[in-house]
Coordinates of C-alpha atoms and ligand atoms in Angstrom, one line a residue:
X1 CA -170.9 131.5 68.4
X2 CA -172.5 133.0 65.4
X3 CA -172.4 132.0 61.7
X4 CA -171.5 133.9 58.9
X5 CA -173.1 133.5 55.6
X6 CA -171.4 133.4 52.1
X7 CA -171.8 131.7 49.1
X8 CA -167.7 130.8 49.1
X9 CA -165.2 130.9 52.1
X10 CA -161.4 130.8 50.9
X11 CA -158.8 129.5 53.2
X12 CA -155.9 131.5 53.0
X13 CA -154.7 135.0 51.4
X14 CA -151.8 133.7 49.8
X15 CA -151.3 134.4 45.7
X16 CA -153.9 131.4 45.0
X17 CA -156.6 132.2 47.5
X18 CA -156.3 135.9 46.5
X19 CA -156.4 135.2 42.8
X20 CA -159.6 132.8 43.4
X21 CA -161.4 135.8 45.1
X22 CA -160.3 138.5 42.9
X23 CA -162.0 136.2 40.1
X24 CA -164.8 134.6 42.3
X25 CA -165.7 138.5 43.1
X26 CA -165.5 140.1 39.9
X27 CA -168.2 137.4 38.9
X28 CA -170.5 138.8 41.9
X29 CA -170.0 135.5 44.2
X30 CA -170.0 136.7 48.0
X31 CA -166.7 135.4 48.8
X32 CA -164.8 135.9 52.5
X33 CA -161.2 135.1 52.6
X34 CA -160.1 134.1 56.0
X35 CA -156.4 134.1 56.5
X36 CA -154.6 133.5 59.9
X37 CA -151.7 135.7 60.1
X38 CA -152.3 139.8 60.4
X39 CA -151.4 140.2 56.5
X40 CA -151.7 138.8 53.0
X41 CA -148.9 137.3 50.6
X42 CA -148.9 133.9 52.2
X43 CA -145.0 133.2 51.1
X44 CA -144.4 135.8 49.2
X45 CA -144.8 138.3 52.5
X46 CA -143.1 140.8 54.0
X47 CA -142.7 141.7 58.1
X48 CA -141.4 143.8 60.6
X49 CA -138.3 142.6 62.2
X50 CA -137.9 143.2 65.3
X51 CA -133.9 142.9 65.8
X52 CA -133.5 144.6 62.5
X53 CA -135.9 147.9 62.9
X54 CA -136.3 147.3 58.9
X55 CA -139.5 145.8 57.0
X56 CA -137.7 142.5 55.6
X57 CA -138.7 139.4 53.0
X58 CA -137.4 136.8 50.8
X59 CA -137.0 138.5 47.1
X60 CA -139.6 136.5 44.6
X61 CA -138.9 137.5 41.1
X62 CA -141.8 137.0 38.0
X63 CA -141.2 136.0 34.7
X64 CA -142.8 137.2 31.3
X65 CA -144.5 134.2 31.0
X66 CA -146.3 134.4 34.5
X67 CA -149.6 135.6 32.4
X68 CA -152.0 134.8 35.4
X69 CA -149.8 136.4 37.9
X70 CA -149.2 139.5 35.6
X71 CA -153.2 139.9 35.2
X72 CA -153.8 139.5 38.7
X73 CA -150.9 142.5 39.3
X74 CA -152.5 144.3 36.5
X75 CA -155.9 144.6 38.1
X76 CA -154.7 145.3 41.5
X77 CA -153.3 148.4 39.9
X78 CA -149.7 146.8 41.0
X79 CA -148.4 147.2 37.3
X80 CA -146.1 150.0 38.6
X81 CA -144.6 148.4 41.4
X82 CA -142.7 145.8 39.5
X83 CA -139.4 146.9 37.8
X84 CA -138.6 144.8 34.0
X85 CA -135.4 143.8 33.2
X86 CA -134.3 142.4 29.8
X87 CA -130.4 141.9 30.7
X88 CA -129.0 139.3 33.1
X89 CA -125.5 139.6 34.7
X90 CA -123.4 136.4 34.6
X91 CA -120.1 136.9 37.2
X92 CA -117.3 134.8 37.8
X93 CA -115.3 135.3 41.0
X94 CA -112.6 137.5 40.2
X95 CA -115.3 139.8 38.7
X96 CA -115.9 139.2 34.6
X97 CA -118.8 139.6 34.1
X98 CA -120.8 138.0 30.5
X99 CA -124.5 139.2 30.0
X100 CA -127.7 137.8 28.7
X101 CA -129.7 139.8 27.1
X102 CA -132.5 140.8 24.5
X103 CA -132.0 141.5 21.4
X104 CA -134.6 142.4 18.7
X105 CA -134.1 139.3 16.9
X106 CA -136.7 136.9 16.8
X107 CA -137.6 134.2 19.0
X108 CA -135.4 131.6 19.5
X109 CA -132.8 133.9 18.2
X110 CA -133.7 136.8 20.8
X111 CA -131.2 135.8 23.4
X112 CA -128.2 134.3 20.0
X113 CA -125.9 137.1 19.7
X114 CA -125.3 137.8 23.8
X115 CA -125.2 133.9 24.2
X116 CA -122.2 133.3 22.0
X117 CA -120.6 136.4 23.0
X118 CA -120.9 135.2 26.9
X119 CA -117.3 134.5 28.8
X120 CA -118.5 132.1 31.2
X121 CA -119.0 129.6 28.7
X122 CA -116.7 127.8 26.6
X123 CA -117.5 126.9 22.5
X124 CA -118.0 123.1 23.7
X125 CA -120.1 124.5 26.4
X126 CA -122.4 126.4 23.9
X127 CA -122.9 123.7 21.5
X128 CA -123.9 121.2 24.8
X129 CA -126.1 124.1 25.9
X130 CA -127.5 123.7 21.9
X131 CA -128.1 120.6 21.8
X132 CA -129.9 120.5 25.0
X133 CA -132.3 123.1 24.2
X134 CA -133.1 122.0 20.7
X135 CA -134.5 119.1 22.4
X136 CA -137.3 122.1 23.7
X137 CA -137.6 123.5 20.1
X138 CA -141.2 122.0 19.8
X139 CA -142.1 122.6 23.6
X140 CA -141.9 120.7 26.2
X141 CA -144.6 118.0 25.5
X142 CA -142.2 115.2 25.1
X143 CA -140.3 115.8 28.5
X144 CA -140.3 112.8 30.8
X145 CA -142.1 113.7 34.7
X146 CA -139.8 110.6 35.2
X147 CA -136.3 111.5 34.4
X148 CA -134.7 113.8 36.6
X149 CA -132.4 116.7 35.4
X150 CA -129.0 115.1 36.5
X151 CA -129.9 112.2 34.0
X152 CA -131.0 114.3 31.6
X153 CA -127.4 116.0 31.5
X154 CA -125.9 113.0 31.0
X155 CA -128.0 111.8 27.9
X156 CA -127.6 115.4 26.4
X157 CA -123.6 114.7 27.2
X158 CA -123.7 118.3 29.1
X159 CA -120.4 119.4 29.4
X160 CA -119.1 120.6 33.0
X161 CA -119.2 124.5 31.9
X162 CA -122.7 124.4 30.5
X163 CA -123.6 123.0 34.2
X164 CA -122.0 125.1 36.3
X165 CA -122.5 128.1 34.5
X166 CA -125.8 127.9 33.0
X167 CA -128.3 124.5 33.6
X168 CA -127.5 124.5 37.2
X169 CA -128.4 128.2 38.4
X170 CA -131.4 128.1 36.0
X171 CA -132.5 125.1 37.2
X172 CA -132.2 126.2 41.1
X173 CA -133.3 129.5 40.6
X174 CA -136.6 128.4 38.7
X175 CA -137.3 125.2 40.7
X176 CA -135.6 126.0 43.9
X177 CA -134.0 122.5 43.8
X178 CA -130.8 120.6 42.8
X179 CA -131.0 118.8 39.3
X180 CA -131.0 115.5 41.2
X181 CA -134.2 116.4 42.7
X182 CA -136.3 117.8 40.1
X183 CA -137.8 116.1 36.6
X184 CA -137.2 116.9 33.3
X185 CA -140.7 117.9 32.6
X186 CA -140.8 120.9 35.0
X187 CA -136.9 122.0 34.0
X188 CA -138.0 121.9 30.2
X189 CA -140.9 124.0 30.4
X190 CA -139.0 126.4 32.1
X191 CA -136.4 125.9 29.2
X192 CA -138.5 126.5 26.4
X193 CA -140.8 129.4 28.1
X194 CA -137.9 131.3 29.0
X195 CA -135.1 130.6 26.5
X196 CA -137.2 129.8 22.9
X197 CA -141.3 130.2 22.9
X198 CA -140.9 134.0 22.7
X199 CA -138.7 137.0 23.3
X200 CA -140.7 138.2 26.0
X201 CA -140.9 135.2 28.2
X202 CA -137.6 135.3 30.2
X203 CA -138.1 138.6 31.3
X204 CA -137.4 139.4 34.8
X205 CA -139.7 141.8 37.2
X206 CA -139.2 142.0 41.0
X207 CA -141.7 144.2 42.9
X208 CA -140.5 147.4 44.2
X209 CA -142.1 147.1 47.3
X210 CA -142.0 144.9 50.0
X211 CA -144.1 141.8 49.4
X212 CA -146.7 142.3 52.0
X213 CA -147.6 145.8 51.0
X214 CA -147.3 144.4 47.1
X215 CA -150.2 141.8 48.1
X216 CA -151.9 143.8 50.2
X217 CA -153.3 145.8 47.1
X218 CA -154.8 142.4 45.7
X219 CA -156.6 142.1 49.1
X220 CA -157.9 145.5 48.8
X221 CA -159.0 144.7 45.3
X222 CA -161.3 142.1 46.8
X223 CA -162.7 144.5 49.1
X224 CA -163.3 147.1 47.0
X225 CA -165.1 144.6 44.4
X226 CA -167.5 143.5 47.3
X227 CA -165.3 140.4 49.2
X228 CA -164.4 140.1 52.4
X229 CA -161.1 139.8 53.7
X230 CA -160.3 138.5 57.6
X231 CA -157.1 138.6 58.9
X232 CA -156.3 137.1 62.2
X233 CA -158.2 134.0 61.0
X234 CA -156.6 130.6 61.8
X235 CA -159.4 127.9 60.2
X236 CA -159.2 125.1 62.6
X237 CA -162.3 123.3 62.2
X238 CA -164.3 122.2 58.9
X239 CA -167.1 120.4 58.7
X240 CA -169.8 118.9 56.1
X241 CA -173.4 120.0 57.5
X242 CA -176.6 118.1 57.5
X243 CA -177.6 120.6 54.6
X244 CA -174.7 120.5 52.0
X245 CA -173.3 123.7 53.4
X246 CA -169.7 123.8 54.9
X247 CA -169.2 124.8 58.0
X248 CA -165.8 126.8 58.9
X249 CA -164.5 127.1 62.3
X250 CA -161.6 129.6 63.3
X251 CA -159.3 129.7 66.5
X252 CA -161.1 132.6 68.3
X253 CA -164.5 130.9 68.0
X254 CA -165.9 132.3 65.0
X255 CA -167.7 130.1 62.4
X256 CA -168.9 130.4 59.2
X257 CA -170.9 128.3 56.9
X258 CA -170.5 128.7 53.3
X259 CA -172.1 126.7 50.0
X260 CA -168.1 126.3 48.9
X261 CA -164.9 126.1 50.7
X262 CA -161.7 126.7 48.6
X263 CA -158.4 125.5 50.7
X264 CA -155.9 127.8 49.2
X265 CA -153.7 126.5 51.4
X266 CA -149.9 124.4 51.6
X267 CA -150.0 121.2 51.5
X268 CA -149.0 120.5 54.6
X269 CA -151.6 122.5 56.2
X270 CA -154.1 121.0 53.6
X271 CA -153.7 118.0 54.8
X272 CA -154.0 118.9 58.3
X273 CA -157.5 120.2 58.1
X274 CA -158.4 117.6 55.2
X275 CA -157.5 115.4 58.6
X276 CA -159.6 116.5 60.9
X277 CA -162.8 116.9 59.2
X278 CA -165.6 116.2 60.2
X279 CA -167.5 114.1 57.4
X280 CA -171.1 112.9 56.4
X281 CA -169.8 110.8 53.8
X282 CA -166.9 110.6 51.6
X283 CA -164.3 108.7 54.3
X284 CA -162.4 107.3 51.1
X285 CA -162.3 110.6 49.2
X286 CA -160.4 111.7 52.2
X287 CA -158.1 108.6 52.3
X288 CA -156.8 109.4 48.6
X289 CA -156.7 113.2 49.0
X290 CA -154.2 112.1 52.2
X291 CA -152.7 109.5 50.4
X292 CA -151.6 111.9 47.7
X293 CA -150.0 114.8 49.9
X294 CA -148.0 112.7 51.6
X295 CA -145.9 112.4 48.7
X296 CA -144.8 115.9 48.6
X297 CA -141.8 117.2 49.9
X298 CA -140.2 120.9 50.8
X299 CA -137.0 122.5 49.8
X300 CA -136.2 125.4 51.6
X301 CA -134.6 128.7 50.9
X302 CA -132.2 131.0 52.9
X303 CA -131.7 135.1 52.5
X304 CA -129.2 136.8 53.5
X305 CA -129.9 140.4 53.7
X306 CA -126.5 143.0 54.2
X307 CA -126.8 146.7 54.9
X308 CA -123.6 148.4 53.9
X309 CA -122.9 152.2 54.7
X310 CA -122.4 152.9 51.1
X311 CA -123.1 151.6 47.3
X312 CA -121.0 148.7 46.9
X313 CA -121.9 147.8 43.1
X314 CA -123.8 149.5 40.4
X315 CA -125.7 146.4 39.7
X316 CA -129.0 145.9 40.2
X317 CA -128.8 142.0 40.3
X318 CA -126.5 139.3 38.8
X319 CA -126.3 135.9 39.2
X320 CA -122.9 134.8 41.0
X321 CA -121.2 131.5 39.7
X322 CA -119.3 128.8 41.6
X323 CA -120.5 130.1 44.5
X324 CA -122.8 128.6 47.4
X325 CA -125.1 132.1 47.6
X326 CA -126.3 132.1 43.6
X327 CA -128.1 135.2 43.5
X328 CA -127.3 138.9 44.7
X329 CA -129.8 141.6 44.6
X330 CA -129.5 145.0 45.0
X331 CA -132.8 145.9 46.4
X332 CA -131.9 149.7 47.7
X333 CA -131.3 150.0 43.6
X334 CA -134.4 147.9 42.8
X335 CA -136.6 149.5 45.0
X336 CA -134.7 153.4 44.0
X337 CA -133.8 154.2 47.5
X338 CA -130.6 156.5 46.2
X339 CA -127.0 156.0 46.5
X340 CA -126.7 157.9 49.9
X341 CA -128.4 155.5 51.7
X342 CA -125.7 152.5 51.3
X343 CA -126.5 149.2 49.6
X344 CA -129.3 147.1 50.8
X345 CA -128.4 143.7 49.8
X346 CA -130.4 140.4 49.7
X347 CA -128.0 136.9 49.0
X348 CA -129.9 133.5 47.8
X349 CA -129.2 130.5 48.8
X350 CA -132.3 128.4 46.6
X351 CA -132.8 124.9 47.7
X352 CA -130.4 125.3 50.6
X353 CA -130.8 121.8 52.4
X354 CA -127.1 121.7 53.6
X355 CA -127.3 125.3 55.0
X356 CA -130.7 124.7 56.8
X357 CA -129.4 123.2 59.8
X358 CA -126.6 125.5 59.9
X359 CA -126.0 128.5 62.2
X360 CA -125.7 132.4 61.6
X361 CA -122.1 133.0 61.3
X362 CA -121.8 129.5 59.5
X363 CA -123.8 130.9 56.8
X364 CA -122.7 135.1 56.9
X365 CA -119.1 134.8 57.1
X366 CA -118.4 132.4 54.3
X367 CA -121.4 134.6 52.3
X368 CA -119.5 137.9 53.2
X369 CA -116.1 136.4 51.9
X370 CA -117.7 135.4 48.5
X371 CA -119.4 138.6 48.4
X372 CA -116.2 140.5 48.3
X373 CA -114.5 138.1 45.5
X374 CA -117.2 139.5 43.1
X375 CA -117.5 143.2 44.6
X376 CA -114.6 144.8 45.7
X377 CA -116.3 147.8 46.8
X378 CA -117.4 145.5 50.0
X379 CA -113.9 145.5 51.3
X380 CA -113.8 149.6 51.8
X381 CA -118.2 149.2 53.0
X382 CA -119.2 148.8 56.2
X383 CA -121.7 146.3 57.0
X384 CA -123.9 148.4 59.4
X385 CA -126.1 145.4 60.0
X386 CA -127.1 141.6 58.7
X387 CA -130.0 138.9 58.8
X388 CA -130.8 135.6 58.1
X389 CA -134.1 134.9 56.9
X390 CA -134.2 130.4 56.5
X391 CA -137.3 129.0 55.0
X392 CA -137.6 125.5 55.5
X393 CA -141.1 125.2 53.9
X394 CA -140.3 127.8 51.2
X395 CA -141.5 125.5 47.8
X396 CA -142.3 121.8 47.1
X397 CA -140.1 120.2 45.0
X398 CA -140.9 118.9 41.7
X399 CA -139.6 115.2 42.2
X400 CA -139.3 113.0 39.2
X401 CA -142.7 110.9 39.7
X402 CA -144.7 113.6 41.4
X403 CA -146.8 114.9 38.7
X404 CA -149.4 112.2 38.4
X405 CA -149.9 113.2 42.2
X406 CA -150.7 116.5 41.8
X407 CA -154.7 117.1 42.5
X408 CA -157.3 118.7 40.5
X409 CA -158.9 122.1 42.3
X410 CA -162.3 119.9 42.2
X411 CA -162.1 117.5 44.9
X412 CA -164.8 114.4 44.8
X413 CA -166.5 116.0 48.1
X414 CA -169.6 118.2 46.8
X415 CA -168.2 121.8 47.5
X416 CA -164.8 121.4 48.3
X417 CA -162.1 122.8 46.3
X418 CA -158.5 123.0 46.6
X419 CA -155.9 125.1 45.3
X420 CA -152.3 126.3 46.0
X421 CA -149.4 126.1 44.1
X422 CA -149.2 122.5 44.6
X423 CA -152.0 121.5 43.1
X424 CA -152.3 120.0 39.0
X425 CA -151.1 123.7 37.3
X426 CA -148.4 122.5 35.0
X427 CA -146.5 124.7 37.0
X428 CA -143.6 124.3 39.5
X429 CA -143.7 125.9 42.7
X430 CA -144.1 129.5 41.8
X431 CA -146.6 132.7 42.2
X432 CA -147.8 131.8 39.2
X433 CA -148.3 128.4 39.7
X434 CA -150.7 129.6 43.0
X435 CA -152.5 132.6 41.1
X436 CA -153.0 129.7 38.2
X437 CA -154.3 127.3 40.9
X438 CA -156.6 129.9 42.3
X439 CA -158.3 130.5 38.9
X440 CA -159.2 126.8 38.2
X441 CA -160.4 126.6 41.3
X442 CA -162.5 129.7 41.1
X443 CA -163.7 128.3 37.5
X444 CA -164.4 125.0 38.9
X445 CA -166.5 127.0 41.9
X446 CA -168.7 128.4 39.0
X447 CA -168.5 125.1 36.9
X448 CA -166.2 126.1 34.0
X449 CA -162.7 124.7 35.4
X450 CA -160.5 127.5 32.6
X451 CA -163.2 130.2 32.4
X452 CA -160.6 132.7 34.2
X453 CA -157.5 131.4 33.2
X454 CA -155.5 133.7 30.9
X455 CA -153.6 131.7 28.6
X456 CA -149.9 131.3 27.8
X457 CA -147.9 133.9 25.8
X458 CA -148.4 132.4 22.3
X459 CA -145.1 131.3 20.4
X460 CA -143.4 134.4 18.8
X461 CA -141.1 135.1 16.0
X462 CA -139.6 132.0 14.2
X463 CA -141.3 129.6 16.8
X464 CA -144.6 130.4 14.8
X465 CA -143.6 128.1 12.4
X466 CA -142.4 125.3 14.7
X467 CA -145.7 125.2 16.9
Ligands
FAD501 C1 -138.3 132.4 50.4 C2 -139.1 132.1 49.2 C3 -138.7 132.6 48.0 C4 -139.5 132.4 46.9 N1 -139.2 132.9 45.7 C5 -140.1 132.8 44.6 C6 -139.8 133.5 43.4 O1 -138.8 134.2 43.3 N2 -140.8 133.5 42.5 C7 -141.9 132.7 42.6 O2 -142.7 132.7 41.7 N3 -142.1 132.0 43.7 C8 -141.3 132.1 44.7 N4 -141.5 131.4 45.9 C9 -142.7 130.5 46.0 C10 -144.0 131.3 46.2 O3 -143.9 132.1 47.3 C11 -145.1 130.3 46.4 O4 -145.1 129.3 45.4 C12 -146.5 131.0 46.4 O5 -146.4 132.2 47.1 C13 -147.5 130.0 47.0 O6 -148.7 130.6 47.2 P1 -150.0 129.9 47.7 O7 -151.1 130.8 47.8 O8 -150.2 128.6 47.0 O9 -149.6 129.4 49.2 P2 -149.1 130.3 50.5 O10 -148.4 131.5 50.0 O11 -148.4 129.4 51.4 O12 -150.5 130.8 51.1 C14 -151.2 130.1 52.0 C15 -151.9 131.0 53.0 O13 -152.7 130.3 53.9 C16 -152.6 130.8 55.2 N5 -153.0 129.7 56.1 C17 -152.3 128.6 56.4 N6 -153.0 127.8 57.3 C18 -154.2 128.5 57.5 C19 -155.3 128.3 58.3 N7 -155.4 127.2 59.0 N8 -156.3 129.2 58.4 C20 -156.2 130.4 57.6 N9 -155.1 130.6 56.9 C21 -154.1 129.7 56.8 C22 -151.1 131.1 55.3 O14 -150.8 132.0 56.3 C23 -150.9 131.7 53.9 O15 -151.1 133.1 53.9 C24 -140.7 131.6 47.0 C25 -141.1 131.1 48.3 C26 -140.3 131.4 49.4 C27 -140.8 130.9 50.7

């Protein structure tokens, strides 16, 4: 067995223990990321499938607002390989469609003139949906972590539209939960960065490529700035040495020792090694870290991915109402592939609990009958082939309460760090939430916790004067 030296070992090549390196590095710290499947992207991956013959994932979107995630992109020299979009697609079954989209009116008027022209919602339903976000107009500062969105509709008096319609795919598509099971604080940060800080906040960009290959760039980007990146590298072991060094140990034998260990890592897995470590001191440090991850919970997410024989929609996305699947992406347009080639499809189900357990034709064939209520075009298609992709550990949920749980990236043991989306970020469960994880835990590595956090798009338009 032989050690390997480096100032910082990272646990995990996911979007936080890639963004840590890519900071860690560019500050010339000797940094080695060791990662245990044979590629990067943690969740946000992308794989072979066997059955399939095709290189599949789950579709992650980004938003304007996801500033750390952007920059991290940016400097990968991934800028390219995400498509914008400043129009959203609303449709009903039957097929009418009502779009969101920008206009170049200020902010919080950017989104006005589409929002009152919009079918799917009803005059009550607009003033509800008002109301509601007036309570935002200041940010989010005053939300509760402790009431949960379902109560927050009813003090708001939401009508039933302005649920079904708007609140309710927002609110699953951003926090990958049902309103029941997510707080107010999370939901109105997403309401007021997307819907009223600035114009440029709610846009959309999904990468062009699949995810693997997208993150694969941001490991390369280590490399080339002097990082190391192993793959293949399950840590199994971790251990405080006699000297204040850290001592990593993987599944094929390898060790490494390392000044600073960053666990960029789930939470579930976190607490795993967190565990099994072997400790000098610090036995109660350990019984708190413990203590506070076993108060998070998953949701999961489902994708259903269709290959028709021919284009079935001119769309490139849309979100589908009163509907199980909420989300339909056209990723053969998104990713350019050219009409000829059919329609490659992707269907969400976002915090699917009910559909986890079920089986494959349980979820296809009442997916493929919705489908065709808001496309047409599927009825003359062919489906040439179809795949289920279920994600039971996809996101945590941000449970009315949890905040206060949420860790810091400095732990109290001299040298150990953690990051990963779950960690204190202000963020819910999201890229950006990881990338801004792996900053502070980067800054807190080299003592200054937000020296490489880029900061929040800065209030535009009218909402200059309400900040
Ligand atoms: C299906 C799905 C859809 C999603 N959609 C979106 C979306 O649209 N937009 C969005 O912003 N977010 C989305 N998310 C959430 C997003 O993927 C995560 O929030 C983010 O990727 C978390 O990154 P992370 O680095 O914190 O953790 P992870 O991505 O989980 O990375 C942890 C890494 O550590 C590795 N690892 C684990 N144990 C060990 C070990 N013992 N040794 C070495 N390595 C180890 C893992 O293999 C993994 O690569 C989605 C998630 C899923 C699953």
């Amino acid at each position: 067995m032989s050690a390997f030296d480096s100032d910082v070992v990272i646990v995990g090549a996911g979007v936080a223990g890639l963004s840590a390196a890519g900071e860690l590095v560019r500050d010339g710290v000797r940094v080695t990321v060791l990662e245990r499947r044979p590629y990067v992207g943690g969740r946000a991956y992308s794989y072979a499938h066997p059955v399939l013959d095709e290189v599949v994932d789950s579709q992650h979107v980004l938003l304007g607002c996801c500033t750390n995630l952007i920059d991290f992109c940016a400097r990968a020299g991934l800028g390219e390989k995400i498509r914008w979009y400043d129009r959203q697609t609303f449709l009903e079954p039957g097929g009418r469609a009502s779009t969101i989209e920008l206009s170049g009116m200020p902010a919080p008027l950017h989104y006005a003139g589409s929002f009152l022209r919009a079918g799917m919602l009803n005059a009550k339903d607009k003033v509800a949906i008002a109301r509601g976000l007036a309570e935002f107009a200041r940010g989010y500062a005053g939300a509760s972590d402790e009431e949960s969105v379902l109560q927050w509709y009813g003090r708001t008096r939401q009508t039933v539209g302005a649920i079904r319609h708007f609140w309710e795919p927002i609110v699953l598509a951003t926090l990958n939960d049902s309103s029941e099971h997510c707080s107010m604080k999370y939901a109105g940060k997403v309401f007021y960065e997307l819907f009223l800080k600035t114009s440029t906040g709610g846009r959309l960009g999904i990468p062009t490529v699949p995810l693997s290959e997208f993150y694969g760039a941001g490991a390369e980007m280590v490399e080339r700035e002097g990082g190391e990146v192993e793959l293949r590298a399950s840590v199994e072991r971790l251990e405080q040495g006699a000297d204040g060094r850290w001592l990593v140990g993987t599944a094929d034998g390898r060790e490494f020792s390392a000044r600073d260990v960053v666990l960029a890592l789930p939470f579930e897995q976190t607490q795993r090694l967190i565990a099994g470590m072997k400790l000098r001191s610090g036995e109660e440090v350990r019984a708190g870290l413990l203590e506070t991850m076993g108060r998070f919970v998953h949701a999961p997410f489902i994708s259903i991915l269709l290959w028709y024989d021919r284009e079935i929609t001119t769309l490139d996305h849309a979100w589908l109402l009163d509907t199980t699947i909420q989300w339909f992406f056209h990723k053969s347009r998104i990713r350019g592939y050219g009409p000829e080639q059919g329609s490659y499809i992707e269907l969400v189900i976002a915090g699917s609990r009910r559909e986890l357990p079920m089986g494959r034709a349980e979820i296809l064939e009442p997916a493929l009958a919705e489908l065709a209520r808001f496309f047409p075009g599927v009825r003359e298609a062919r489906l040439v082939k179809s795949g289920i992709l279920k994600e039971a550990r996809a996101t945590f949920s941000v449970v009315p309460g949890l905040d206060r749980f949420r860790p810091g990236q400095r732990t109290r043991l001299p040298g150990l760090y953690l990051a990963g989306d779950w960690t204190a970020t202000e963020w819910p469960s999201t890229m950006e939430g990881a990338a801004r994880s792996g900053r502070l835990a980067a800054g807190e590595v080299v003592g200054t916790r937000e020296r490489f956090l880029v900061g929040d798009l800065p209030a535009s338009g009218l909402m200059r004067l309400l900040v």
